[in-house]
CSV table of C-alpha atoms in Angstrom, one decimal:
chain,number,residue,atom,x,y,z
K,1,GLU,CA,60.4,27.2,10.4
K,2,ASP,CA,63.0,25.1,8.5
K,3,LEU,CA,66.3,26.9,7.8
K,4,THR,CA,69.4,26.1,5.7
K,5,VAL,CA,72.8,27.6,6.7
K,6,ARG,CA,76.4,27.0,6.0
K,7,GLU,CA,78.8,25.3,8.4
K,8,GLY,CA,80.1,27.9,10.9
K,9,ALA,CA,76.9,30.0,10.8
K,10,THR,CA,75.3,31.2,14.0
K,11,VAL,CA,71.5,31.0,14.2
K,12,THR,CA,69.6,33.2,16.6
K,13,TRP,CA,66.1,32.2,17.9
K,14,ILE,CA,64.1,35.2,19.1
K,15,ASN,CA,60.8,34.9,20.9
K,16,ARG,CA,58.7,37.8,19.4
K,17,GLY,CA,55.5,36.3,20.8
K,18,ASP,CA,53.6,36.8,24.0
K,19,PHE,CA,54.1,33.3,25.3
K,20,PRO,CA,57.2,31.5,26.4
K,21,HIS,CA,58.9,29.0,24.0
K,22,THR,CA,61.8,26.7,23.9
K,23,ALA,CA,64.1,25.5,21.1
K,24,PRO,CA,66.0,22.4,22.2
K,25,ALA,CA,67.6,20.2,19.5
K,26,GLY,CA,65.9,16.9,19.1
K,27,MET,CA,62.6,15.3,18.1
K,28,PHE,CA,59.6,16.3,20.2
K,29,PRO,CA,59.5,15.4,23.1
K,30,SER,CA,63.1,14.1,23.4
K,31,PRO,CA,66.0,16.5,23.4
K,32,SER,CA,69.2,15.3,21.7
K,33,GLY,CA,71.6,17.3,23.9
K,34,VAL,CA,73.2,19.1,20.9
K,35,TRP,CA,71.9,22.4,22.3
K,36,ASN,CA,69.2,23.6,24.6
K,37,SER,CA,67.8,27.1,24.5
K,38,GLY,CA,66.1,26.8,27.9
K,39,ASN,CA,63.0,28.9,28.4
K,40,LEU,CA,62.7,31.9,26.1
K,41,ASN,CA,60.2,34.5,27.4
K,42,SER,CA,58.9,37.3,25.2
K,43,GLY,CA,61.9,39.3,23.8
K,44,GLN,CA,64.6,36.8,24.8
K,45,SER,CA,66.9,35.1,22.4
K,46,PHE,CA,69.3,32.2,22.1
K,47,ASN,CA,72.3,31.7,19.8
K,48,PHE,CA,74.0,28.5,18.5
K,49,THR,CA,76.9,28.2,16.1
K,50,PHE,CA,76.7,25.1,13.8
K,51,THR,CA,80.1,23.5,13.4
K,52,GLN,CA,79.0,20.3,11.8
K,53,VAL,CA,77.3,19.5,8.5
K,54,GLY,CA,74.0,17.7,8.9
K,55,SER,CA,70.3,18.0,9.7
K,56,PHE,CA,69.3,19.2,13.2
K,57,PRO,CA,65.7,19.0,14.2
K,58,TYR,CA,64.4,21.2,17.1
K,59,TYR,CA,61.1,21.8,18.8
K,60,CYS,CA,59.1,23.8,21.3
K,61,SER,CA,58.5,21.8,24.5
K,62,TYR,CA,55.5,23.9,25.4
K,63,HIS,CA,53.7,23.8,22.1
K,64,GLY,CA,55.1,20.8,20.1
K,65,MET,CA,56.1,23.0,17.1
K,66,THR,CA,59.0,21.5,15.1
K,67,ALA,CA,61.5,22.5,12.5
K,68,THR,CA,64.9,21.6,11.2
K,69,VAL,CA,68.2,23.5,10.6
K,70,THR,CA,70.1,22.0,7.7
K,71,VAL,CA,73.8,22.8,7.7
K,72,THR,CA,75.7,22.6,4.4
K,73,PRO,CA,79.5,22.7,3.8
């Protein structure tokens, strides 16, 4: 889901489902390289601290789900 946070915030992605997911930055299917969660199996998590203001799309490479983190000052 889309999320708005302040600059300096740390966002945690947690896979609470039964299937693996990913959450790399970028537009499906092309990662931008800003961050890459790698594979997140059920119960695993990934953290990223946002140090820049802007809009950061991300996606699941397995399922094509997309969302955006918007970072405000």
